[in-house]
XYZ file of C-alpha atoms in Angstrom:
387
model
C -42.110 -1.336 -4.893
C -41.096 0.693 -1.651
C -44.614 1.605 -0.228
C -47.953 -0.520 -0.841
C -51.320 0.689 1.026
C -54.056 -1.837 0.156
C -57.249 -0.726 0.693
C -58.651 2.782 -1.569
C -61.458 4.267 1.492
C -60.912 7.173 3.506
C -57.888 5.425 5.917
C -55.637 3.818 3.130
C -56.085 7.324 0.678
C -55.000 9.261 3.638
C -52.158 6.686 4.326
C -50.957 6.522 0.363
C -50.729 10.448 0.355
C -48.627 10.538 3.346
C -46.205 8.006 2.102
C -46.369 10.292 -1.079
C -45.643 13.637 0.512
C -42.395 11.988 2.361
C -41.076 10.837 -1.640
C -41.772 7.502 -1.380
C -42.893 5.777 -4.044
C -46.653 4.751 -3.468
C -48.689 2.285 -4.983
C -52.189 2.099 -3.481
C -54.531 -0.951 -4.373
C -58.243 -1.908 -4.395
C -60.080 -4.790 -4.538
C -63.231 -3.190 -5.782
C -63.198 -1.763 -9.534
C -63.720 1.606 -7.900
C -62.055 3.528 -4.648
C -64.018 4.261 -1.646
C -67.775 2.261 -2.394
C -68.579 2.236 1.467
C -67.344 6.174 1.400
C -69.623 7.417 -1.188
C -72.825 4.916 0.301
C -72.182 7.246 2.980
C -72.529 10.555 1.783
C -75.441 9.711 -0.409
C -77.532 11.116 2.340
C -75.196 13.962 2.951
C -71.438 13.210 3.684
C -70.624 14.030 7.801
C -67.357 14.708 7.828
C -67.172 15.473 11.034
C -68.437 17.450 14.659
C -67.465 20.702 15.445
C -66.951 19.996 18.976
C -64.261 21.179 22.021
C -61.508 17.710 21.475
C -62.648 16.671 24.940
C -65.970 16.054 23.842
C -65.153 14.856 20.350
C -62.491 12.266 22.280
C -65.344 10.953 24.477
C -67.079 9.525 22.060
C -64.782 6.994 20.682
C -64.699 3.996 22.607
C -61.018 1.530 22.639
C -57.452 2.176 23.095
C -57.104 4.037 20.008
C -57.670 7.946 21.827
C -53.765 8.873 21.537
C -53.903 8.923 17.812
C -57.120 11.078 17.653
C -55.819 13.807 19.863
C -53.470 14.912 16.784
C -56.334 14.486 14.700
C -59.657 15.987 15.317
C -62.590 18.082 14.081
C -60.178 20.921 13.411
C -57.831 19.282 10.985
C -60.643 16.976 9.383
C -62.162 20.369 7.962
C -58.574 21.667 7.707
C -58.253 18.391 5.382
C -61.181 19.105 3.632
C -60.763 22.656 2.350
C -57.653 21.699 1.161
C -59.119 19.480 -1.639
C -61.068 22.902 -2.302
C -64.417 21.774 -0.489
C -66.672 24.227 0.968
C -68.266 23.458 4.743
C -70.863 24.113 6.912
C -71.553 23.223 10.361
C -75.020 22.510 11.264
C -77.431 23.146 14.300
C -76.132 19.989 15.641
C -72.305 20.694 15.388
C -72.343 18.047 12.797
C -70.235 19.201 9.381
C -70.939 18.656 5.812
C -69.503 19.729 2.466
C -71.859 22.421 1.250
C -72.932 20.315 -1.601
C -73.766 17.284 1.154
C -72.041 14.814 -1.688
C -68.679 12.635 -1.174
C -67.956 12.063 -4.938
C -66.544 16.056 -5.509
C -64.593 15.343 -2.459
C -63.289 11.990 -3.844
C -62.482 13.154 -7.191
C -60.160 15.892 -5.923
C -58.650 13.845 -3.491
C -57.531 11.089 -6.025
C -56.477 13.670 -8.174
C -54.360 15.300 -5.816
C -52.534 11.973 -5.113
C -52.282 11.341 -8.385
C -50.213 14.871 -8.692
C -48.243 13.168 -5.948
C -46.944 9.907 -7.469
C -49.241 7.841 -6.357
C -49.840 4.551 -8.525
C -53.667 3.658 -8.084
C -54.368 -0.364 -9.349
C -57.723 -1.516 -8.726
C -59.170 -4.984 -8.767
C -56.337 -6.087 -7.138
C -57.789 -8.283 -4.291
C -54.895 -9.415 -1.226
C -55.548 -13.308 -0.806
C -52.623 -13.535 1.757
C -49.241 -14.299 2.891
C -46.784 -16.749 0.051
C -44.142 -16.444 2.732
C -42.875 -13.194 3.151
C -44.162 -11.822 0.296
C -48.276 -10.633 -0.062
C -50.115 -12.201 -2.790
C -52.758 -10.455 -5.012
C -55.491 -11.914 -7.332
C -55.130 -8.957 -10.266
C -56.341 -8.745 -13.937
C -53.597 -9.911 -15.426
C -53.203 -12.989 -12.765
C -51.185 -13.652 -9.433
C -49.174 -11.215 -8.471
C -46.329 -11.478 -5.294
C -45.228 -8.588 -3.764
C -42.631 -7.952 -1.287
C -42.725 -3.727 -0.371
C -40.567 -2.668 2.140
C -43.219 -0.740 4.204
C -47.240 -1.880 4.088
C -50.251 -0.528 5.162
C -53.272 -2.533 5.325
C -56.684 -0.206 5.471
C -58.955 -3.251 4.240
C -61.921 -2.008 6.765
C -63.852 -4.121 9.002
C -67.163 -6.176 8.890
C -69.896 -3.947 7.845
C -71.349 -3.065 4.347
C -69.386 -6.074 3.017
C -70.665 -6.475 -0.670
C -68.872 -2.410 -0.671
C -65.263 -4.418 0.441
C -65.438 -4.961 4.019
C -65.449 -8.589 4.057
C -62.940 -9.284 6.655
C -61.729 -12.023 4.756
C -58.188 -10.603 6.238
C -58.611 -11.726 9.633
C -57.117 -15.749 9.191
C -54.020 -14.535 6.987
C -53.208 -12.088 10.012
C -54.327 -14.859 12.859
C -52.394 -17.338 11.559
C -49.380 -14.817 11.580
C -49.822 -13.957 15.502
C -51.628 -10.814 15.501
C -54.394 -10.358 17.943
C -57.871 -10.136 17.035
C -61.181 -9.052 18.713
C -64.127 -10.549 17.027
C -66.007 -7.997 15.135
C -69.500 -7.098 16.469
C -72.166 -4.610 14.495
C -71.917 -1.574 15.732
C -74.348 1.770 14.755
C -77.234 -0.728 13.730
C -80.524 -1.541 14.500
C -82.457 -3.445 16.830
C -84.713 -6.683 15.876
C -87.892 -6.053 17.115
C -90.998 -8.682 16.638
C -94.096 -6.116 16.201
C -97.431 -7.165 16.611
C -100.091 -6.589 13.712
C -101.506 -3.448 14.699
C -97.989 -2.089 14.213
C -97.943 -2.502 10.260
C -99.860 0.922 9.285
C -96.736 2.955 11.126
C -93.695 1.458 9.938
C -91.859 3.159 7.765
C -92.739 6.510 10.210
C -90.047 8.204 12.010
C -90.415 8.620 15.914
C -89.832 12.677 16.889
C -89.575 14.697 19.577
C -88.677 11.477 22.154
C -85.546 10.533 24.527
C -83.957 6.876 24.304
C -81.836 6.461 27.584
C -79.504 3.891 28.768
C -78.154 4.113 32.704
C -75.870 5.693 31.632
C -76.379 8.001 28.212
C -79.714 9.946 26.459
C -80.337 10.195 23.438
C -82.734 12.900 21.545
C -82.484 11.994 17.975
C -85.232 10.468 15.781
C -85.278 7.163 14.882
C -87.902 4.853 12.416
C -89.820 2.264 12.846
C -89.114 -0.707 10.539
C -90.504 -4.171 9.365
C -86.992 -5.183 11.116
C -87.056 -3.234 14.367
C -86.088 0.117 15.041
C -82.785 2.033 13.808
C -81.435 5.873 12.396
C -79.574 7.796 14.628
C -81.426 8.160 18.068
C -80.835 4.622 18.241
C -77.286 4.321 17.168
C -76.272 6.744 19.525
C -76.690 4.151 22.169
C -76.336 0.896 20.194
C -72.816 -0.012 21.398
C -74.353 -0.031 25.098
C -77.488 -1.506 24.250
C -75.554 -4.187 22.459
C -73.604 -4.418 25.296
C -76.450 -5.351 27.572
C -77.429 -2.300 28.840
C -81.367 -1.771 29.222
C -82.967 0.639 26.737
C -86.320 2.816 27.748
C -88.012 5.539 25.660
C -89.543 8.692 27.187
C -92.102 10.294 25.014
C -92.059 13.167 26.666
C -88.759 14.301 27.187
C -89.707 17.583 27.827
C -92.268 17.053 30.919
C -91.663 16.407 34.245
C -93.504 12.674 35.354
C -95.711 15.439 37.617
C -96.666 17.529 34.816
C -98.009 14.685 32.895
C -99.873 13.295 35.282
C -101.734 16.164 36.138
C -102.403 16.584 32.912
C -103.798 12.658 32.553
C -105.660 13.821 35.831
C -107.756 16.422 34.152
C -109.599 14.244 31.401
C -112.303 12.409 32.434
C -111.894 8.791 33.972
C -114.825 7.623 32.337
C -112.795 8.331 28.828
C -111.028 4.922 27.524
C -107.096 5.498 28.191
C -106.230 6.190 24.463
C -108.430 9.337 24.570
C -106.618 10.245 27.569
C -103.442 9.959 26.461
C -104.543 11.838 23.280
C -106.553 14.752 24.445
C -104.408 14.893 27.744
C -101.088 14.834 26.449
C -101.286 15.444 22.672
C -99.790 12.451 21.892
C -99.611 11.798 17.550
C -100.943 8.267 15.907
C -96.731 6.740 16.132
C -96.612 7.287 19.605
C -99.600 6.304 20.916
C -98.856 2.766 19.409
C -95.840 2.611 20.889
C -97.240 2.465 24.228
C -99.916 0.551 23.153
C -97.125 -1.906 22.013
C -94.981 -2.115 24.764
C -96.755 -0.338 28.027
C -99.587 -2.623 27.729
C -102.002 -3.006 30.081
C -101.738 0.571 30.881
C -102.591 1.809 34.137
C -105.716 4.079 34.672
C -103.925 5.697 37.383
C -102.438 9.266 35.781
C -99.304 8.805 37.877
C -98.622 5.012 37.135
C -99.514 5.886 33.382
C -97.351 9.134 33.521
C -94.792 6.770 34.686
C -95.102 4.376 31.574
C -95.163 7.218 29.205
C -91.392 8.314 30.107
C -89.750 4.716 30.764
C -91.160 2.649 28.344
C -89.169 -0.323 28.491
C -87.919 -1.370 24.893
C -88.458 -4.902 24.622
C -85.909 -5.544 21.553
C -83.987 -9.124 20.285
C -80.728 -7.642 19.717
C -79.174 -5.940 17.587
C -79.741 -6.838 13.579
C -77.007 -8.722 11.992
C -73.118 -7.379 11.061
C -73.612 -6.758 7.469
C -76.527 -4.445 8.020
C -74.538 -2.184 10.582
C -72.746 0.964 9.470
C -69.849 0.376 11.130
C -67.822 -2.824 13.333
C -66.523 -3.022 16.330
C -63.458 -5.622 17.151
C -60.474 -5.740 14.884
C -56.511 -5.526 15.343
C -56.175 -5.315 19.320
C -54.641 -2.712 20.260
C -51.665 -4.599 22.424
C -51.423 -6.442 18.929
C -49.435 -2.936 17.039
C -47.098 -0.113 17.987
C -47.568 3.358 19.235
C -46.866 3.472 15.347
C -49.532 1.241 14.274
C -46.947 -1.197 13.302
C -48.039 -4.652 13.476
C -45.627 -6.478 15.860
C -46.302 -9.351 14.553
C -45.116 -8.525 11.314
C -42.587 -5.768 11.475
C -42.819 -2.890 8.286
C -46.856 -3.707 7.969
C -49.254 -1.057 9.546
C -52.713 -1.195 9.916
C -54.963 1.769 10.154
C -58.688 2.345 9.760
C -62.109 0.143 11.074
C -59.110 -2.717 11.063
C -58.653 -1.656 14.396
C -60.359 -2.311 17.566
C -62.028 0.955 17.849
C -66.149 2.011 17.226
C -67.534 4.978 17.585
C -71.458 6.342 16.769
C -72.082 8.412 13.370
C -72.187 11.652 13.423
C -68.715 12.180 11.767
C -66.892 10.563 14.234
C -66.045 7.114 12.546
C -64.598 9.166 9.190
C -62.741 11.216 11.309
C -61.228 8.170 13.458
C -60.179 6.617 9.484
C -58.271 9.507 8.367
C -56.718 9.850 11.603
C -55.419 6.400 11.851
C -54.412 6.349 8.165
C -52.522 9.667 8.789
C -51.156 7.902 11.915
C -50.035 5.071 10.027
C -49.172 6.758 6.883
C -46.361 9.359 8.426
C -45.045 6.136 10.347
C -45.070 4.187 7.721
C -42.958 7.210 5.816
C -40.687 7.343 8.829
C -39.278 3.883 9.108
C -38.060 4.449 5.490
C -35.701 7.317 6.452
């Protein structure tokens, strides 16, 4: 065997069909009885591929040591990538781009039968249980196996989703071999929150037309209110600094000025109870209004003090829900811990590419374009130490 990639998502595909192109032969392997599980999940509700943004912005919104490799990867050559399986694009209002037909399986299928075209041998429910010396053991159908390839890369994901393959269990075979690991944290998940009773008729209900904001970042996307807490994409978009420790507020009316509102407050009646005023002044819908009633309470009479409330209210969450429920991980391979090449240095000839490394990013296409760039990465230098 001269080339293994273990690991069939988006990172060790791209990785095996480099390997391929250069005329190596390529043998890719899965765990699970099926490639990509966590891939697919994803584009069940529409497959971002990626943002069509300048690479400047796209860049900024990675976060680790990882940013050389993206900037010969980006937007661009994601959709570049994708239209050459034969899939059809378009960009939405948000910059955000999706196959036309918003699925991953027509995507999948072409890809595996392009590297198929290629050479590449595809073996699944081959699961890596470590190192037998030099050599890396699998648990196959048809028993142990020991192999000994002269390049590997390892794309075996990272902590999130793991009943779809990314279980981590990788992280002691590589510890106890000297590579350097973060520990993985959720990242792009939820936050616990313990709502009162008078919550339970709105969860379920999405929150619109609002601003989350950090010290640092804003964020106008929708989010929904669960039994759990609250999570979807407004609230991803800040979860790595909000898991970090940073505090989170929501302004329900991003698009007033604190003055205008309370001049608005101002005009109702102060004999009316401060629900109607918040209601007839300022048009607020049943989800909202509970909100503050949840976390502003008591509420000021004063229109400027409650003006005030309604665009900081302070999010009063218990962290963030656990690593399996996240989308994504962050922690992994550090990056001192593999080359410029993505070659482990620990362990010269194996590469690692994908949510393996210490890298996170929000949704939005960002983390699928980060895996094929790092398997492409790791792939083409994988391909070059065999020359």
């Amino acid at each position: 065997m001269t080339a293994l990639v273990i690991g069939g998502g988006p990172a060790g595909l791209m990785a095996a069909e480099e390997l391929a192109r250069a005329g190596h032969r390529t043998v890719l392997v899965e765990a699970k009885p099926t490639l990509a599980r966590k891939f697919l999940m994803a584009g069940k509700s529409g497959l971002n591929l990626t943002r069509d943004q300048s690479p400047d912005t796209f860049h900024a919104a990675y976060r680790g040591d990882f940013g050389d490799i993206l900037a010969d990867f980006g937007p661009a050559e994601a959709m570049d990538f994708a239209r050459g399986l034969g899939i059809d694009l378009f960009t939405g209002s948000t910059g955000r781009v999706f196959p036309t037909g918003m699925k991953a399986s027509p995507m999948l299928r072409a890809w595996i039968l392009r590297l198929t075209g290629l050479g590449v041998q595809i073996r699944t429910r081959w699961r890596w249980i470590g190192f037998e010396g030099d050599r890396l053991t699998f648990d196959t159908p048809g028993g142990p196996v020991s192999e000994k390839p002269a390049v590997t890369v390892l794309a075996l994901g990272g902590a999130s989703w793991p009943r779809l393959g990314s279980d981590a269990a990788w992280v002691p075979w590589l510890a106890d071999r000297g590579v350097a690991i973060a520990p993985f944290r959720p990242a792009n998940m939820g936050f616990v929150i313990p709502w009162s009773e008078h919550m339970t008729p709105h969860l379920g209900q999405p929150v619109k037309g609002v601003a989350l904001r950090t010290p640092e970042h804003l964020s106008r996307g929708e989010f929904v209110l669960s039994a759990r807490g609250i999570e979807g994409g407004g609230v991803y978009a800040l979860s790595a600094e909000v898991r970090d420790g940073a505090p989170l507020t929501l302004d329900l009316m991003p698009d007033a000025t604190e003055a205008v509102i309370a001049r608005r407050l101002a005009r109702i009646p102060a004999k009316e109870s401060t629900t109607n005023r918040l209601r007839k002044g300022l048009g607020l819908d049943p989800v909202k209004l509970a909100l503050l009633n949840e976390w502003g309470r008591p509420l000021p009479s004063d229109p400027t003090a409650l003006a005030r409330r309604v665009k900081g209210l302070m999010v009063p969450h218990r962290g963030p829900r656990p690593l399996a429920e996240a989308i994504s991980s962050a922690g992994g391979i550090r990056r001192e811990a593999v080359t410029a090449d993505l070659e482990l240095r620990a362990l010269p000839g194996i590469f690692a590419a994908g949510e393996m490394l210490d890298w996170e990013a929000p949704t939005g296409g960002y983390l699928l374009t980060g895996c094929l760039a790092t398997g492409r990465h790791a792939g083409r230098a994988a391909a070059s130490r065999l020359t």
